[in-house]
Short mmCIF file of N, CA, C and O in Angstrom, two decimals:
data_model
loop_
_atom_site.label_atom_id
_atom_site.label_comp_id
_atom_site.label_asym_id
_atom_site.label_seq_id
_atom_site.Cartn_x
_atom_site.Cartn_y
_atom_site.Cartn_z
N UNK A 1 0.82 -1.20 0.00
CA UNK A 1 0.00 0.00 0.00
C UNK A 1 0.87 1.26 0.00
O UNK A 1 2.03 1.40 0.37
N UNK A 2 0.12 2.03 -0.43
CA UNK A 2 0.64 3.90 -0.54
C UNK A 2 0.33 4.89 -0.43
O UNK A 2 -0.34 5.27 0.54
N UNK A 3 0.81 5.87 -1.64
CA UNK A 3 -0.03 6.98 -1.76
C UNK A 3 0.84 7.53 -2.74
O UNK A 3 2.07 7.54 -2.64
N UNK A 4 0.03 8.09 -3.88
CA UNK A 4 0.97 8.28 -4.90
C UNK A 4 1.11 9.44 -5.50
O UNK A 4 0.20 10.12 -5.97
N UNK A 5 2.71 9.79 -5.49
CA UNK A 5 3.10 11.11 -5.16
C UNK A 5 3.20 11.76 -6.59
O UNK A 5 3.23 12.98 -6.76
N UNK A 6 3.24 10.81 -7.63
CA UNK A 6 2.76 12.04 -9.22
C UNK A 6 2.40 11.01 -10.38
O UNK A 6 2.75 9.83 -10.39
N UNK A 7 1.83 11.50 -11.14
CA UNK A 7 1.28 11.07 -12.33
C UNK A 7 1.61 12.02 -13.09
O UNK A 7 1.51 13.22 -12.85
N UNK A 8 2.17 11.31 -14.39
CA UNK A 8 3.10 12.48 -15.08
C UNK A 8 3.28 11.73 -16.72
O UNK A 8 3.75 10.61 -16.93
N UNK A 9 2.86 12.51 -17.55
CA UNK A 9 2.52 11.81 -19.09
C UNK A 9 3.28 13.08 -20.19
O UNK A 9 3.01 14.22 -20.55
N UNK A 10 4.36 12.06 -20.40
CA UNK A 10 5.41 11.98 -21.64
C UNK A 10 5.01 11.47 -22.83
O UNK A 10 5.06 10.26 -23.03
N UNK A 11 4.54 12.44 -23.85
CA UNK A 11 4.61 11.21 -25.32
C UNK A 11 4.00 10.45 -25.50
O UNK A 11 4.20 9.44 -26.18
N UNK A 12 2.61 10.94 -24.63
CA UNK A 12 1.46 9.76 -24.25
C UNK A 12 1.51 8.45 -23.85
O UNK A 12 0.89 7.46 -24.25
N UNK A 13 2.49 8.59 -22.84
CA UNK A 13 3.16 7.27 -21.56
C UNK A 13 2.83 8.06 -20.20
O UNK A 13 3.18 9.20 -19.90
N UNK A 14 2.11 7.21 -19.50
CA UNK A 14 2.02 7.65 -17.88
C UNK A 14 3.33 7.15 -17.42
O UNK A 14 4.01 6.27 -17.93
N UNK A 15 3.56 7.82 -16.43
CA UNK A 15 4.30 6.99 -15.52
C UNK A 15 3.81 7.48 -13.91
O UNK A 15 3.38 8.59 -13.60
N UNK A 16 3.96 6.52 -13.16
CA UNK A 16 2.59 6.77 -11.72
C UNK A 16 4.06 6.61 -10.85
O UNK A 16 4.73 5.66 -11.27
N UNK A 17 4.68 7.39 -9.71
CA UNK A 17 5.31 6.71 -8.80
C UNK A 17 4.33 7.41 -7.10
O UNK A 17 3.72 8.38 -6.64
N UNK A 18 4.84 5.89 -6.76
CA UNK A 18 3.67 5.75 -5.14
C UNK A 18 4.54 5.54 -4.23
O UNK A 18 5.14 4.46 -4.32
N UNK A 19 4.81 6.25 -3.36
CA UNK A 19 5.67 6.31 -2.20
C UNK A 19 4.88 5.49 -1.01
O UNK A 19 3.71 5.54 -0.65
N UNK A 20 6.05 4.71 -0.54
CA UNK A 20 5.54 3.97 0.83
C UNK A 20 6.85 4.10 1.90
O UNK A 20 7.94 3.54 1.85
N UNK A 21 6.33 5.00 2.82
CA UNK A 21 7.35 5.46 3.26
C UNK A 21 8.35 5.97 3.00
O UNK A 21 8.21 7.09 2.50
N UNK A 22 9.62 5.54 3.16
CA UNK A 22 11.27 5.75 2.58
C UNK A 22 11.28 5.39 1.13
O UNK A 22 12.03 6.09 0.46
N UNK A 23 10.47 4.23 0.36
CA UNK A 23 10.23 3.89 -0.66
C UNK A 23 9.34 4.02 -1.74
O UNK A 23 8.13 3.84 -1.66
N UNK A 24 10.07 4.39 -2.90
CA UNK A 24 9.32 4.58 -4.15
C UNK A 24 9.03 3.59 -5.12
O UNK A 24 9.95 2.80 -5.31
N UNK A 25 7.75 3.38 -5.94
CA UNK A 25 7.83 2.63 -7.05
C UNK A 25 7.51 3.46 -8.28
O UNK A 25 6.78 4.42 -8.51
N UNK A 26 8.35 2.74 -8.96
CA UNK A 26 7.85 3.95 -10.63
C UNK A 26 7.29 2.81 -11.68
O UNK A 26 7.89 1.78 -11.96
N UNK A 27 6.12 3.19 -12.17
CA UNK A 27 5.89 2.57 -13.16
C UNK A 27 5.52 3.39 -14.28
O UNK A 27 4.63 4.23 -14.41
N UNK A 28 6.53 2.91 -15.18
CA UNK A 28 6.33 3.34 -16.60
C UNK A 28 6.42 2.92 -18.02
O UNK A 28 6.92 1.85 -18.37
N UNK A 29 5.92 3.77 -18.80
CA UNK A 29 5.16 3.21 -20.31
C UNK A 29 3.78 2.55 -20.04
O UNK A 29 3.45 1.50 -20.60
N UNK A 30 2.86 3.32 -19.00
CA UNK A 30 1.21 2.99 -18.97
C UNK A 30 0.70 3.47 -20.04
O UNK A 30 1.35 4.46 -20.40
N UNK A 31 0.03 3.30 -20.57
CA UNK A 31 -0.95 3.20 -21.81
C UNK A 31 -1.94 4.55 -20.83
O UNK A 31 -1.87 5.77 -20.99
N UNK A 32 -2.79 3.79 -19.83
CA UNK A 32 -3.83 4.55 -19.10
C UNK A 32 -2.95 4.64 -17.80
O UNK A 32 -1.94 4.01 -17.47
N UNK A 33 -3.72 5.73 -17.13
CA UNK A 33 -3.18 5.78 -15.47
C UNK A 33 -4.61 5.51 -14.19
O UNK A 33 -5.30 6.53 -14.06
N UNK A 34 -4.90 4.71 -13.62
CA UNK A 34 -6.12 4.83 -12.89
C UNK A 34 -6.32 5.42 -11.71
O UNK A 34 -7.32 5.36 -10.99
N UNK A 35 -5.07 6.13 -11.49
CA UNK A 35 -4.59 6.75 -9.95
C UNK A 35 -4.26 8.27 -10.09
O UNK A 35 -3.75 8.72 -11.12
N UNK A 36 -4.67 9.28 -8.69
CA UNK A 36 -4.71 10.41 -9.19
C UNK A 36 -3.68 11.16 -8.00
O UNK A 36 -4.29 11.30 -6.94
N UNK A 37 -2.62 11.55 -7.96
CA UNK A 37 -1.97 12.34 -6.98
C UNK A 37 -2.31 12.46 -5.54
O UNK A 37 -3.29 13.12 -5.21
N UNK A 38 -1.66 11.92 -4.74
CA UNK A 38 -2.43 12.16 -3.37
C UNK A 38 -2.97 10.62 -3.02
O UNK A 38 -2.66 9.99 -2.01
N UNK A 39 -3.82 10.17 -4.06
CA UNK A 39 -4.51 8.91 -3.78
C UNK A 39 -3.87 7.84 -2.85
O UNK A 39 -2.70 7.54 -3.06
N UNK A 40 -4.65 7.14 -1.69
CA UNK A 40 -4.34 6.10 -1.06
C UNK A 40 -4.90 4.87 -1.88
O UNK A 40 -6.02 4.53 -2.24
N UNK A 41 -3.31 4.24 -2.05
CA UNK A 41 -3.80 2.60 -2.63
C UNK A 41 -3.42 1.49 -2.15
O UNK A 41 -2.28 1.30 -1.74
N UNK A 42 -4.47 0.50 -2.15
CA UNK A 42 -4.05 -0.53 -1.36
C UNK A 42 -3.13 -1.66 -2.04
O UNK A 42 -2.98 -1.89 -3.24
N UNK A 43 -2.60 -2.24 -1.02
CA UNK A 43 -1.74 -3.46 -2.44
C UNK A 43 -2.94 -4.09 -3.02
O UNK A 43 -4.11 -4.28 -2.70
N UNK A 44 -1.97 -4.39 -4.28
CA UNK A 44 -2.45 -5.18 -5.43
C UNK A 44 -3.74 -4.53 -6.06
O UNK A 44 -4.70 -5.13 -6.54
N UNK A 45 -3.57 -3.29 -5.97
CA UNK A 45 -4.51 -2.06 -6.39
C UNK A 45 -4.05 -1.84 -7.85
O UNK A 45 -3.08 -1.11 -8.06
N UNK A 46 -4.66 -2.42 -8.81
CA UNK A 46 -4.73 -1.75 -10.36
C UNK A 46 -4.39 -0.18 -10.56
O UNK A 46 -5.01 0.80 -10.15
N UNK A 47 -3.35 -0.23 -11.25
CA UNK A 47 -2.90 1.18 -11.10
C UNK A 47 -3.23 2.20 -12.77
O UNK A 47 -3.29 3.38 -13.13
N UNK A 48 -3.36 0.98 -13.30
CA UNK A 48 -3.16 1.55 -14.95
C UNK A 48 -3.10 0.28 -16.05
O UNK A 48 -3.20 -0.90 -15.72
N UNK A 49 -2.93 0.73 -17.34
CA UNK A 49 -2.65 -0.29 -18.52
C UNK A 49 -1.39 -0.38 -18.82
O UNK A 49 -0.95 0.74 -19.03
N UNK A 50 -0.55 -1.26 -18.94
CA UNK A 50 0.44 -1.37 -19.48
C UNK A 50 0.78 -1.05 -20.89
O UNK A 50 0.27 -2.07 -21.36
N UNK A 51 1.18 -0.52 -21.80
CA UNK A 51 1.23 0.19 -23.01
C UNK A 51 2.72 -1.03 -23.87
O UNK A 51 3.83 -1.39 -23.49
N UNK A 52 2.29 -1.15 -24.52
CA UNK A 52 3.48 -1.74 -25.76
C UNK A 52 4.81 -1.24 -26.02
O UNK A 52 5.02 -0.05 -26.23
N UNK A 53 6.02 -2.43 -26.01
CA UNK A 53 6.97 -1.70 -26.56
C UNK A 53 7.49 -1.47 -27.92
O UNK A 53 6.42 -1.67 -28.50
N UNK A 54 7.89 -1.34 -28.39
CA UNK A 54 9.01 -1.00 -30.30
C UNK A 54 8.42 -2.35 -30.27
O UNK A 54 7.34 -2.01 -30.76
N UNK A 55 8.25 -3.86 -30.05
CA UNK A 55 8.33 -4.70 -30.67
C UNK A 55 6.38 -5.57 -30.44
O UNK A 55 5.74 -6.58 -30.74
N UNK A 56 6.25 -4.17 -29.67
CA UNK A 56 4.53 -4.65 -29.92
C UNK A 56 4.48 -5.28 -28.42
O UNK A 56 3.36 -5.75 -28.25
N UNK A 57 5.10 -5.41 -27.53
CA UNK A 57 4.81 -6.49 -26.42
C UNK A 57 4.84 -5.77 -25.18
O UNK A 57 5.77 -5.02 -24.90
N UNK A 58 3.60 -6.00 -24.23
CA UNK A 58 3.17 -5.37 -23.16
C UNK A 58 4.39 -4.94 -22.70
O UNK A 58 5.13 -5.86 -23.05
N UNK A 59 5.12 -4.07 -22.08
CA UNK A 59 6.00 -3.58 -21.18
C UNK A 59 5.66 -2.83 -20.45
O UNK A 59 4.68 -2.12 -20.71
N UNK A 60 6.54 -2.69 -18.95
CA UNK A 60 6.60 -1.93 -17.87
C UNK A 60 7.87 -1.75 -17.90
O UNK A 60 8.63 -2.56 -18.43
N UNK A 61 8.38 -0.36 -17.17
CA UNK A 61 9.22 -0.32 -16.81
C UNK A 61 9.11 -0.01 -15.17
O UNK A 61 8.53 1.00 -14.76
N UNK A 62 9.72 -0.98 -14.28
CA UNK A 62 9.42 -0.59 -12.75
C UNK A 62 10.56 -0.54 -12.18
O UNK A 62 11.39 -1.37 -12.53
N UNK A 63 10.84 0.22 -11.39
CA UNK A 63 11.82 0.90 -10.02
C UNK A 63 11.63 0.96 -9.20
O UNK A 63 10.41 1.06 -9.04
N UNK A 64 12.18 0.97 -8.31
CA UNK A 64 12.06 1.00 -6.46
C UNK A 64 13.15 2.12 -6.47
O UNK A 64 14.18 2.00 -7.13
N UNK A 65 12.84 3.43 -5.58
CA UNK A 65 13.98 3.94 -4.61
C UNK A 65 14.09 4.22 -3.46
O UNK A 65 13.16 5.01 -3.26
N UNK A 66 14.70 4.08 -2.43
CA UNK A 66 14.76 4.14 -1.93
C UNK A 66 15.46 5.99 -1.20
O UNK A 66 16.49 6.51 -1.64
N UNK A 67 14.61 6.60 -0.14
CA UNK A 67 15.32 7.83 -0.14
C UNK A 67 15.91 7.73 1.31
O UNK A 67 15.83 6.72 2.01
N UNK A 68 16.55 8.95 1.67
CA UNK A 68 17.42 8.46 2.65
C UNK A 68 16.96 10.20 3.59
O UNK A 68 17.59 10.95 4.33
N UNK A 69 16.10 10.21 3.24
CA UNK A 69 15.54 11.75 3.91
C UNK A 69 15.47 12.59 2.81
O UNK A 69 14.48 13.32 2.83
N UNK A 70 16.18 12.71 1.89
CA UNK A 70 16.56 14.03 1.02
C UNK A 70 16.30 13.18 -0.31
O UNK A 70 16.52 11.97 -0.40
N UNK A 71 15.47 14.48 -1.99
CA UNK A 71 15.77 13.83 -3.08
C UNK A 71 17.07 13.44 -3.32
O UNK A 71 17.44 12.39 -3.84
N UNK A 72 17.90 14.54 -2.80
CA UNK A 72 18.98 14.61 -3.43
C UNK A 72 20.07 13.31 -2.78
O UNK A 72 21.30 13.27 -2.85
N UNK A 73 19.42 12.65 -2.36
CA UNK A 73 19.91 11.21 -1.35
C UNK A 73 19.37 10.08 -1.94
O UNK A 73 19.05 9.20 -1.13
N UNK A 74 19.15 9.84 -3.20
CA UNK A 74 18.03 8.51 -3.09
C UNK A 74 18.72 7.71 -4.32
O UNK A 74 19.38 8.26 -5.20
N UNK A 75 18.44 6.10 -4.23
CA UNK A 75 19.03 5.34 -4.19
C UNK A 75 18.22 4.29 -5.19
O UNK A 75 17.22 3.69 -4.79
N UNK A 76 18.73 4.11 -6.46
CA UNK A 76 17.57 3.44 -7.09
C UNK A 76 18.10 1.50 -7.15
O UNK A 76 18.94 0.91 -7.83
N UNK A 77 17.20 1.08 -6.15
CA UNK A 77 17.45 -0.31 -5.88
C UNK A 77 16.97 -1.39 -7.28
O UNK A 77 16.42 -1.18 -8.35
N UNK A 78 17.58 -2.75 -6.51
CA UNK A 78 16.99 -4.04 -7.80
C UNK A 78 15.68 -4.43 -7.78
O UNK A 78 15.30 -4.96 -6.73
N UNK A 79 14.90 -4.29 -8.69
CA UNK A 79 13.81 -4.84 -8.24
C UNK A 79 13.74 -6.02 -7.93
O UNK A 79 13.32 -6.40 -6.84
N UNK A 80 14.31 -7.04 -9.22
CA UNK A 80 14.27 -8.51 -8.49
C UNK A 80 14.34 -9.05 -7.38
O UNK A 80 13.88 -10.15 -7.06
N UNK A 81 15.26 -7.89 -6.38
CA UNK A 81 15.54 -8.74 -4.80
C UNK A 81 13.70 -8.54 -4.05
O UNK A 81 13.46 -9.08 -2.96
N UNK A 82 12.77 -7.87 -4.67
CA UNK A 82 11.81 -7.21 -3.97
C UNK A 82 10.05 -8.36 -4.60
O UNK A 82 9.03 -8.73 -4.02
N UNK A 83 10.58 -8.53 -5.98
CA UNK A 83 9.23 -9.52 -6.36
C UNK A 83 9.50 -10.70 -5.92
O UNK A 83 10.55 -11.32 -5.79
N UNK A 84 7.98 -11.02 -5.64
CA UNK A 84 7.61 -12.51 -5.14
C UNK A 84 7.68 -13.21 -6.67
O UNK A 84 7.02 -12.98 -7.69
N UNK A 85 8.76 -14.15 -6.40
CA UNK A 85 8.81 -15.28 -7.91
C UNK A 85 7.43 -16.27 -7.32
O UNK A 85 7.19 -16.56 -6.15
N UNK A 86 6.68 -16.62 -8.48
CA UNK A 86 5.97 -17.24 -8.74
C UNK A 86 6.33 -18.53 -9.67
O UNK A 86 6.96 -18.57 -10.73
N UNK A 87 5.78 -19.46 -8.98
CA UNK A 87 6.05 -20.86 -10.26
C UNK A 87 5.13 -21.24 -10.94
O UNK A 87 5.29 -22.14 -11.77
#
């Protein structure tokens, strides 16, 4: 869960990032955005559409950062250490 600190459209790509606490997520190349600045979301809360890349195939691009008090402090982590693998 969060609250998400901007929605911001490039070139007709959203990109939504939702702060949880010390931590950020960015998601980008949304097609649609379903979340509006400020908004509280719960996990596994639909945020948007995923939009196509150059080769036609759903993509996201996602980030985690981590801040350390300050923008000018922040720390863009792996995501992999953070998703649940599924089999």
């Amino acid at each position: 869960p969060g609250i998400v600190s901007s929605v911001v459209e490039i070139d007709n790509k959203r990109i939504v990032i939702i702060q949880h606490g010390n931590y950020f997520t960015v998601y980008n190349n949304l097609l649609k955005s379903y979340v509006v600045k400020g908004q509280n979301v719960p996990e596994k809360y639909a945020i948007g559409v995923v939009d196509n890349n150059e080769d036609g195939m759903p993509t996201v691009n996602f980030q985690i950062w981590k801040s350390n008090g300050s923008k000018l402090e922040t720390n863009v982590l792996n995501p992999e250490e953070w998703i649940k693998h599924v089999k």
